[in-house]
Short mmCIF file of C-alpha atoms in Angstrom, two decimals:
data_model
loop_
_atom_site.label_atom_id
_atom_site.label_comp_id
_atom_site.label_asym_id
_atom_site.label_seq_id
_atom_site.Cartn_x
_atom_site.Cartn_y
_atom_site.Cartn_z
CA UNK H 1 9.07 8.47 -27.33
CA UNK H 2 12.04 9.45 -25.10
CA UNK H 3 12.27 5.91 -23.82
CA UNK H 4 12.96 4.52 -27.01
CA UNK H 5 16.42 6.74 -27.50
CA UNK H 6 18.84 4.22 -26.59
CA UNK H 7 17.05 1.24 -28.16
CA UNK H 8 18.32 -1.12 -30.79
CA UNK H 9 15.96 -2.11 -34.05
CA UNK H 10 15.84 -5.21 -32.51
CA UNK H 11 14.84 -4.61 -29.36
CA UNK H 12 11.86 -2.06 -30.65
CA UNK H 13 10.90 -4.95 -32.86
CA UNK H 14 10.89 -7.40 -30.07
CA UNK H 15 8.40 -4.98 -27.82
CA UNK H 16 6.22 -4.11 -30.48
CA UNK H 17 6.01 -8.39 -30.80
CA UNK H 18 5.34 -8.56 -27.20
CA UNK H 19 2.84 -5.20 -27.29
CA UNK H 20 1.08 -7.95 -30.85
CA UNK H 21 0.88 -10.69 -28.42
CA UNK H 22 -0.99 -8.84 -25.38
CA UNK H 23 -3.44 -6.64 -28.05
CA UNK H 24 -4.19 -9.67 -29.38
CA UNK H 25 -7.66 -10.71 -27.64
CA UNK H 26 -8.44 -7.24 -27.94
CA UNK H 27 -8.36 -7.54 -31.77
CA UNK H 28 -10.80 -10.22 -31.64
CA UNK H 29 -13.07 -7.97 -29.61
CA UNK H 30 -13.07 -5.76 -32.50
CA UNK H 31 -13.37 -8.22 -34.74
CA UNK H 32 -16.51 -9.94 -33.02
CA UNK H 33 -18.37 -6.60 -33.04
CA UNK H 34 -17.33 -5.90 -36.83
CA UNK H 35 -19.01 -8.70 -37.83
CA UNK H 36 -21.76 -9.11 -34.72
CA UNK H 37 -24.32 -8.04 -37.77
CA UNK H 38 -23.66 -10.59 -39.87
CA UNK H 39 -25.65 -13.50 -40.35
CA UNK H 40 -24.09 -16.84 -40.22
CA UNK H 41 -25.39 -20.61 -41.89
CA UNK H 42 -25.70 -21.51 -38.55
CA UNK H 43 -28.18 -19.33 -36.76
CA UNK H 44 -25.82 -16.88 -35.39
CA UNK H 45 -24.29 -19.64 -32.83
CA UNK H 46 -20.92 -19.41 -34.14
CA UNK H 47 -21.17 -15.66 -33.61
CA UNK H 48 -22.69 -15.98 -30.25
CA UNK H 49 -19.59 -18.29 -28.92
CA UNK H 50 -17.18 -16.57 -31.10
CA UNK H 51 -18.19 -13.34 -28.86
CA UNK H 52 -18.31 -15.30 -25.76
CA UNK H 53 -14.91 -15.99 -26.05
CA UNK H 54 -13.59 -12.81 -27.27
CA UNK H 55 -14.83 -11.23 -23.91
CA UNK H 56 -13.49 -13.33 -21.47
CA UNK H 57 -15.31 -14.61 -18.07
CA UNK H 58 -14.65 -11.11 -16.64
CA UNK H 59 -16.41 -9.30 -19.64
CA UNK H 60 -13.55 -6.67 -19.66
CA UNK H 61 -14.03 -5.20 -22.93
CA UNK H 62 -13.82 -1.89 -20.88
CA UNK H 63 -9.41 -1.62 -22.56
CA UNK H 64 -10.49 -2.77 -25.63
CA UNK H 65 -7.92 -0.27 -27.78
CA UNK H 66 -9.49 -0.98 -31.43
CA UNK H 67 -13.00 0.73 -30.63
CA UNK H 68 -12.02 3.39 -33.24
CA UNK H 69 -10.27 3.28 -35.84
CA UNK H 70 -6.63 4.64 -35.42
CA UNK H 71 -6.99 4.46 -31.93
CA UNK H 72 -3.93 4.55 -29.74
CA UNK H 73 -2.50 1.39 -28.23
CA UNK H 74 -2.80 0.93 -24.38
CA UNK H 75 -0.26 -0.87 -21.86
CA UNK H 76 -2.01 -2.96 -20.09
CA UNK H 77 -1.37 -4.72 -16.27
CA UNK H 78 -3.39 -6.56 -13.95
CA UNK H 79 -3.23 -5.37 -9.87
CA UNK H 80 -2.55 -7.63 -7.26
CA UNK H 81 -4.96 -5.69 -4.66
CA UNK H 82 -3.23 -8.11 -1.82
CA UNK H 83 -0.02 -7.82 -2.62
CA UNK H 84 -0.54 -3.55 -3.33
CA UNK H 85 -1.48 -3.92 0.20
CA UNK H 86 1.30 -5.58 1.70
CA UNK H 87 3.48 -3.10 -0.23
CA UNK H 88 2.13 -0.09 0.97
CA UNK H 89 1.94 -1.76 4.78
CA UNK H 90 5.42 -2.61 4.46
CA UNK H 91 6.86 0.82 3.16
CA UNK H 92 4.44 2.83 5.79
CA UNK H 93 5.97 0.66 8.72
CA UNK H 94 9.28 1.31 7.76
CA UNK H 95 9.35 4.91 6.97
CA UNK H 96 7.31 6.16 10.06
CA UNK H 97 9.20 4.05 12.67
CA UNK H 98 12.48 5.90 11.19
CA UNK H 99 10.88 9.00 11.16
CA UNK H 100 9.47 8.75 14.54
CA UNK H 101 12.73 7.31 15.83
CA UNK H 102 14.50 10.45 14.20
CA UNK H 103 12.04 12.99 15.86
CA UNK H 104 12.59 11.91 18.96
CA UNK H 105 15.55 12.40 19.48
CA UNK H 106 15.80 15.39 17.68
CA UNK H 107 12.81 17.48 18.14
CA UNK H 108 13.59 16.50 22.42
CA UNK H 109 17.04 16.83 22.62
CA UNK H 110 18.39 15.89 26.17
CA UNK H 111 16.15 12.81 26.78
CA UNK H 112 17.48 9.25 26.99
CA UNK H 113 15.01 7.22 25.39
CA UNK H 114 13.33 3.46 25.13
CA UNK H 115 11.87 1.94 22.60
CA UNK H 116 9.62 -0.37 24.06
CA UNK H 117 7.60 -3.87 21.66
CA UNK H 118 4.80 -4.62 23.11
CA UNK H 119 2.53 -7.25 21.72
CA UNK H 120 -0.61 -7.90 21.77
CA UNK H 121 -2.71 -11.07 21.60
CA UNK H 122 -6.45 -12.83 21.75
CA UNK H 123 -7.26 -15.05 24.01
CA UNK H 124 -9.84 -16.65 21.63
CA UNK H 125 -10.33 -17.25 17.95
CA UNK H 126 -13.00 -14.69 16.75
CA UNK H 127 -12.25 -12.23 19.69
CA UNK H 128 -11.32 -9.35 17.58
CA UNK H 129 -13.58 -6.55 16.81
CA UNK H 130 -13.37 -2.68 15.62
CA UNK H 131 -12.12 -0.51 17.61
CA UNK H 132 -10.18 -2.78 19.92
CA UNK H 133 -6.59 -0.92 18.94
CA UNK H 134 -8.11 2.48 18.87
CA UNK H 135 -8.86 2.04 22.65
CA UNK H 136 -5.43 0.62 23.71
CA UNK H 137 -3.86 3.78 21.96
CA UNK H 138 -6.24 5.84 24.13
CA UNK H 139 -5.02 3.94 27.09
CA UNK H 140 -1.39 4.80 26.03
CA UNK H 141 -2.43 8.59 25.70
CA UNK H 142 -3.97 9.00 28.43
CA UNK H 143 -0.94 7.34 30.57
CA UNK H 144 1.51 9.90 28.93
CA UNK H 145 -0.65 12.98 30.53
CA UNK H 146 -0.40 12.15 33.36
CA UNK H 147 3.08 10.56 33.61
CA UNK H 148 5.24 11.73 30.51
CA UNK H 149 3.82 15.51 30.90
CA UNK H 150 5.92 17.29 28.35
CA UNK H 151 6.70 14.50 26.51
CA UNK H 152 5.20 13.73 22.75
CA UNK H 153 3.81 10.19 22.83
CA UNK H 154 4.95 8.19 19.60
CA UNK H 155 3.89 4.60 18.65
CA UNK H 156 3.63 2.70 15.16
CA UNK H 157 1.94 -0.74 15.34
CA UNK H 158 1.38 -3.37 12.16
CA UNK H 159 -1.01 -6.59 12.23
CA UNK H 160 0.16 -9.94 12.13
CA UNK H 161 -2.00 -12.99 11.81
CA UNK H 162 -1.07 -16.72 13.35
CA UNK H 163 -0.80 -19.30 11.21
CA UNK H 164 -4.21 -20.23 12.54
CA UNK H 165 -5.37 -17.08 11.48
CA UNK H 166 -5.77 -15.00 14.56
CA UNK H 167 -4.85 -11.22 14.55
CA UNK H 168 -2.38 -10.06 17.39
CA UNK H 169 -0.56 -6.50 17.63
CA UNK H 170 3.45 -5.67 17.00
CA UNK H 171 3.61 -1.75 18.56
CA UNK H 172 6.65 0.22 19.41
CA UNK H 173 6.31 2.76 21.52
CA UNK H 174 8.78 5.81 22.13
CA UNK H 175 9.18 6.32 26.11
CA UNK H 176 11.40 8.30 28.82
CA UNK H 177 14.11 6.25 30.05
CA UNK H 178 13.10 7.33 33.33
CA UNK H 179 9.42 6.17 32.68
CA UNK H 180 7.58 2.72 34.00
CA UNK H 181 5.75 1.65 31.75
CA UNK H 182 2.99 -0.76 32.95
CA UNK H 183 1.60 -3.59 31.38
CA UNK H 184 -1.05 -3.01 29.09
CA UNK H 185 -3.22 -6.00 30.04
CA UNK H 186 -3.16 -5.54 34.19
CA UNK H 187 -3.73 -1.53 33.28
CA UNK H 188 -6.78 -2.77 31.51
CA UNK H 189 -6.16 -1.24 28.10
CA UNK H 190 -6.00 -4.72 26.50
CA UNK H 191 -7.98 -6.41 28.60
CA UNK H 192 -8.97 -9.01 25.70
CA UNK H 193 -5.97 -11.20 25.91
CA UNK H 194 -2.33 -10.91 26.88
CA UNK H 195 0.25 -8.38 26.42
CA UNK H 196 3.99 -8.48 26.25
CA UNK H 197 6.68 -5.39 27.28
CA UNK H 198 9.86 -5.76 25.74
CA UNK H 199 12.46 -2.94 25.97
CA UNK H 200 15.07 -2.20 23.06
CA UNK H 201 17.68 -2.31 26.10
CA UNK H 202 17.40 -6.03 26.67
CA UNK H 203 18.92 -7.25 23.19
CA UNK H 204 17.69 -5.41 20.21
CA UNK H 205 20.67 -3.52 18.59
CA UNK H 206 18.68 -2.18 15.44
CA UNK H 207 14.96 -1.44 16.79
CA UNK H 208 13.26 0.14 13.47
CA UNK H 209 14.73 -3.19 12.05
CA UNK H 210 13.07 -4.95 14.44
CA UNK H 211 9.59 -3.55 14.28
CA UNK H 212 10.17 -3.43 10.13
CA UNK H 213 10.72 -7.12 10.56
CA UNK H 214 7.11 -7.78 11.54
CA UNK H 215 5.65 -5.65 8.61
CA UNK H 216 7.85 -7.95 5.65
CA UNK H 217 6.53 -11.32 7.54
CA UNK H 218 3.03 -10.16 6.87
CA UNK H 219 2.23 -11.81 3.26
CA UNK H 220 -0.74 -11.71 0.68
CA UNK H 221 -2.49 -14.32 1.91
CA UNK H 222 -2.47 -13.45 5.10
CA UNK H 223 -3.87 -10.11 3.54
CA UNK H 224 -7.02 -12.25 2.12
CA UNK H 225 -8.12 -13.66 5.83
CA UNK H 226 -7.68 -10.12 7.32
CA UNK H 227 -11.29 -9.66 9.28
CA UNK H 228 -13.51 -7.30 7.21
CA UNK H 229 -12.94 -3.43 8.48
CA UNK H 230 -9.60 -4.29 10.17
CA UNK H 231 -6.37 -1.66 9.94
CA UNK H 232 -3.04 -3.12 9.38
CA UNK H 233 -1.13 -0.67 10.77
CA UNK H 234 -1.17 2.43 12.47
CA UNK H 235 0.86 5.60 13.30
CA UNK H 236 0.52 8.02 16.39
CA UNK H 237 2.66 11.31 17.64
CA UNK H 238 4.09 12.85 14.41
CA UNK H 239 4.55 15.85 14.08
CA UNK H 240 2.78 17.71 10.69
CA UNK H 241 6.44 17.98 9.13
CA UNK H 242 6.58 14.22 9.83
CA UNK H 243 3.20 13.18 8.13
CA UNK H 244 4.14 15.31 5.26
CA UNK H 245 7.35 13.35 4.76
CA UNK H 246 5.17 9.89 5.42
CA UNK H 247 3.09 10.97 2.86
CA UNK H 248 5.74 11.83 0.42
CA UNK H 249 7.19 8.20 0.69
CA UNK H 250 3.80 7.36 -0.07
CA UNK H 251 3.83 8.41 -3.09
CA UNK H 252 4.70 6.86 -6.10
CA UNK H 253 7.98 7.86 -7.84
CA UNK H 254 6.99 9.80 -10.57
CA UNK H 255 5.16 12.54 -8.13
CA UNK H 256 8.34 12.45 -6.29
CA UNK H 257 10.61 12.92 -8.78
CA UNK H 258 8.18 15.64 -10.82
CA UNK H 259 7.32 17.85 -7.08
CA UNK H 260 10.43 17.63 -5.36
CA UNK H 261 11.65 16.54 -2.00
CA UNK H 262 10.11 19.69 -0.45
CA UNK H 263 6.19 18.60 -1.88
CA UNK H 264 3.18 17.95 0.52
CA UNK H 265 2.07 15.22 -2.03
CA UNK H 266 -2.01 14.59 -1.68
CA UNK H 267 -4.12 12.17 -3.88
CA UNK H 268 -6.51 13.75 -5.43
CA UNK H 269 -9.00 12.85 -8.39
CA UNK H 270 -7.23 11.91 -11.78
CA UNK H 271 -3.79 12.51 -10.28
CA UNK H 272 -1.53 14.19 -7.68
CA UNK H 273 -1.32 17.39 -5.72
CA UNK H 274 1.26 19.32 -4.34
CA UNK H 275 -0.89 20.92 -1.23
CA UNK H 276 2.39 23.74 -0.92
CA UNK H 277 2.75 24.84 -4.64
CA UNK H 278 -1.13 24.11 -5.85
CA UNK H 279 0.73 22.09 -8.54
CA UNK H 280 -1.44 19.32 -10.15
CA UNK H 281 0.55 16.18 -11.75
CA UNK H 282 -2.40 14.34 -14.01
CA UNK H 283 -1.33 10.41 -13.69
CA UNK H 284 -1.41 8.47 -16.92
CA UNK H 285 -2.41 5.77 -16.04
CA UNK H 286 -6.33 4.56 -15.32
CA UNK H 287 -7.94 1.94 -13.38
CA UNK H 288 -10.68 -0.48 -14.48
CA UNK H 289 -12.57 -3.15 -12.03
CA UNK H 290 -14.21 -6.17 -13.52
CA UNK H 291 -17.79 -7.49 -12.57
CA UNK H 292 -15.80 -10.55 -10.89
CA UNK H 293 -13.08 -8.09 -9.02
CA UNK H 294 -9.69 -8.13 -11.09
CA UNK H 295 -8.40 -4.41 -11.06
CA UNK H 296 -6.59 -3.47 -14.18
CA UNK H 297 -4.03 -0.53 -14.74
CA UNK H 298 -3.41 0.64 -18.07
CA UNK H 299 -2.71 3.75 -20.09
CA UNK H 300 -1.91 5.08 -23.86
CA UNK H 301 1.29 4.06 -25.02
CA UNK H 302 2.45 7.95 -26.32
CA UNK H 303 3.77 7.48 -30.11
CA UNK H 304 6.86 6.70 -31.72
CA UNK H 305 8.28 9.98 -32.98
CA UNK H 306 11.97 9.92 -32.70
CA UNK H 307 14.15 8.05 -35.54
CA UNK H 308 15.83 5.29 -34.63
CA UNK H 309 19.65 5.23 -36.10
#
C-alpha cells in the first residue's frame, strides 16, 4: 500500500498491533460460530453466553472480517451522527455566507451594501413548528419585489437553541444600503415572538465571522434536543455557480481532490458524481446501522505489497 512507503518496521509493526487489538472481538465471532455445533458438558450454556458475548448488545456481527477464510481485514470507526451534524452545519454556514458575501458584490457591482442580523425568537417554550422559517423567508421575498426590484435577495440563517432548550433564528440578510428594512415581527412575518435588526454598520468589522460565530456555538447536544423535522440552517439567493461551489465544499476531500476544483460534485448511490464530466468516484468506505442506532464506517484495508527497506 502506497501509505506504507515512508514507514519504519516499527511503526508497521505497531499498526498491525493496534489493527490485532480492534479485530480482536471479531475473532471471537468467528470463533463462536466455529464451534456453535459443538456440544458442550454443560448443555450448550457455555456456548450460549460465550456467543452472547462475542456479539455485543448491538448484535453487530454485520463487520465481522473472519466470515471466510482469507478474508481481507476491515478498518473499522464508529459515527458520531450529532457531531457529523454539527460539522456539516458548521462548514455550510461558513462557506455560503462567504460565497454570498462575495456574489454580491461582485455579480452587482456599483451597489453599497448592508449586511443586516436579524434574530429571531419564541415567545413560549413549545411554540415552534414546521414551516415557521419557510414563511419568514417568504415574507423577506416578497418585500424585495416590491422594494429591492432588480436586486437578488440573499440570506443564510443557522439554529441556535437556549440553554433552556428553545430554538430561535441567527439570519443575515444581504440588502441595498439605500433600503429600509422593516422589522420582521411588526411586518408580521414572525409574528410568533420577537425579532431583532442589527446592521453590520453599527459595530461588526468581520460580518461572515460574525454569523460563522453562531454556527461553532451550536454543539452536539444541543443537536440531540433539536425538535423532530427541524432544519438547522438554511441558504437563499445563490446563484447555480454558487450552489455548485457550496456543494463542492460539501464534499469530502477525496472527491475534491480526485474531480477537481471545476467538479459539480453530487452524492449518488455507492459513491460520488461529477454532474459536468459524468465521472463516477466509487467511495470505499461502507456504512452499517445497528438494531440500537450506532452507525459504523468501515472499509477493506487494501494489502501490503510494497517492501519495506
Amino acid at each position: 500500500m502506497h501509505a506504507f512507503r515512508g514507514f519504519t518496521a516499527d511503526a508497521v509493526r505497531e499498526r498491525a498491533a493496534q489493527q490485532d487489538a480492534m479485530d480482536a472481538p471479531f475473532k471471537e465471532m468467528a470463533r463462536t460460530k466455529f464451534f456453535e455445533g459443538v456440544a458442550v458438558e454443560d448443555g450448550g450454556d457455555r456456548r450460549d453466553a460465550r456467543q452472547r458475548g462475542a456479539q455485543g448488545a448491538d448484535g453487530f456481527t454485520e463487520l465481522d472480517p473472519y466470515k471466510t477464510k482469507g478474508a481481507r481485514p476491515r478498518e473499522v470507526l464508529e459515527i458520531d451522527v450529532y457531531s457529523s451534524r454539527v460539522r456539516k452545519l458548521q462548514k455550510a454556514v461558513r462557506n455560503s455566507a462567504h460565497i454570498l458575501d462575495s456574489a454580491a458584490h461582485v455579480d452587482e457591482q456599483g451597489v453599497r451594501w448592508r449586511r443586516l442580523f436579524v434574530t429571531l425568537t419564541y415567545a413560549e417554550d413549545g411554540a415552534w413548528k414546521p414551516g415557521h422559517v419557510g414563511d419568514f423567508r417568504r415574507g423577506v421575498r416578497d418585500w424585495f419585489k416590491r422594494s429591492c426590484q432588480g436586486t437578488r435577495m440573499r440570506m443564510v440563517w443557522v439554529m441556535e437553541l437556549t440553554k433552556r432548550g428553545r430554538p430561535h433564528y441567527h439570519c443575515m440578510i444581504w440588502v441595498r444600503a439605500r433600503d429600509y428594512f422593516p422589522n420582521p415581527h411588526k411586518a408580521g412575518w414572525w409574528p410568533h415572538g420577537f425579532a431583532h435588526v442589527l446592521s453590520s454598520k453599527v459595530h461588526i468589522n468581520r460580518p461572515v465571522a460574525y454569523m460563522a460565530k453562531y454556527a461553532s456555538k451550536f454543539t452536539a447536544e444541543q443537536a440531540k434536543h433539536v425538535p423532530k423535522g427541524a432544519r438547522l440552517y438554511g441558504v437563499c439567493g445563490a446563484t447555480e455557480e454558487g450552489k455548485r461551489v457550496i456543494r463542492w465544499w460539501r464534499a469530502p476531500i477525496f472527491a475534491r481532490d480526485a474531480m477537481g476544483g471545476a467538479a459539480d460534485i453530487r452524492k449518488v448511490a455507492g459513491g460520488y458524481l461529477n454532474r459536468v464530466t459524468g465521472e463516477f468516484l466509487a467511495s470505499e468506505w461502507k456504512v452499517t446501522i445497528t438494531p440500537s442506532g450506532r452507525v459504523f464506517a468501515w472499509r477493506y484495508i487494501p494489502p501490503l505489497t510494497e517492501t519495506i527497506q
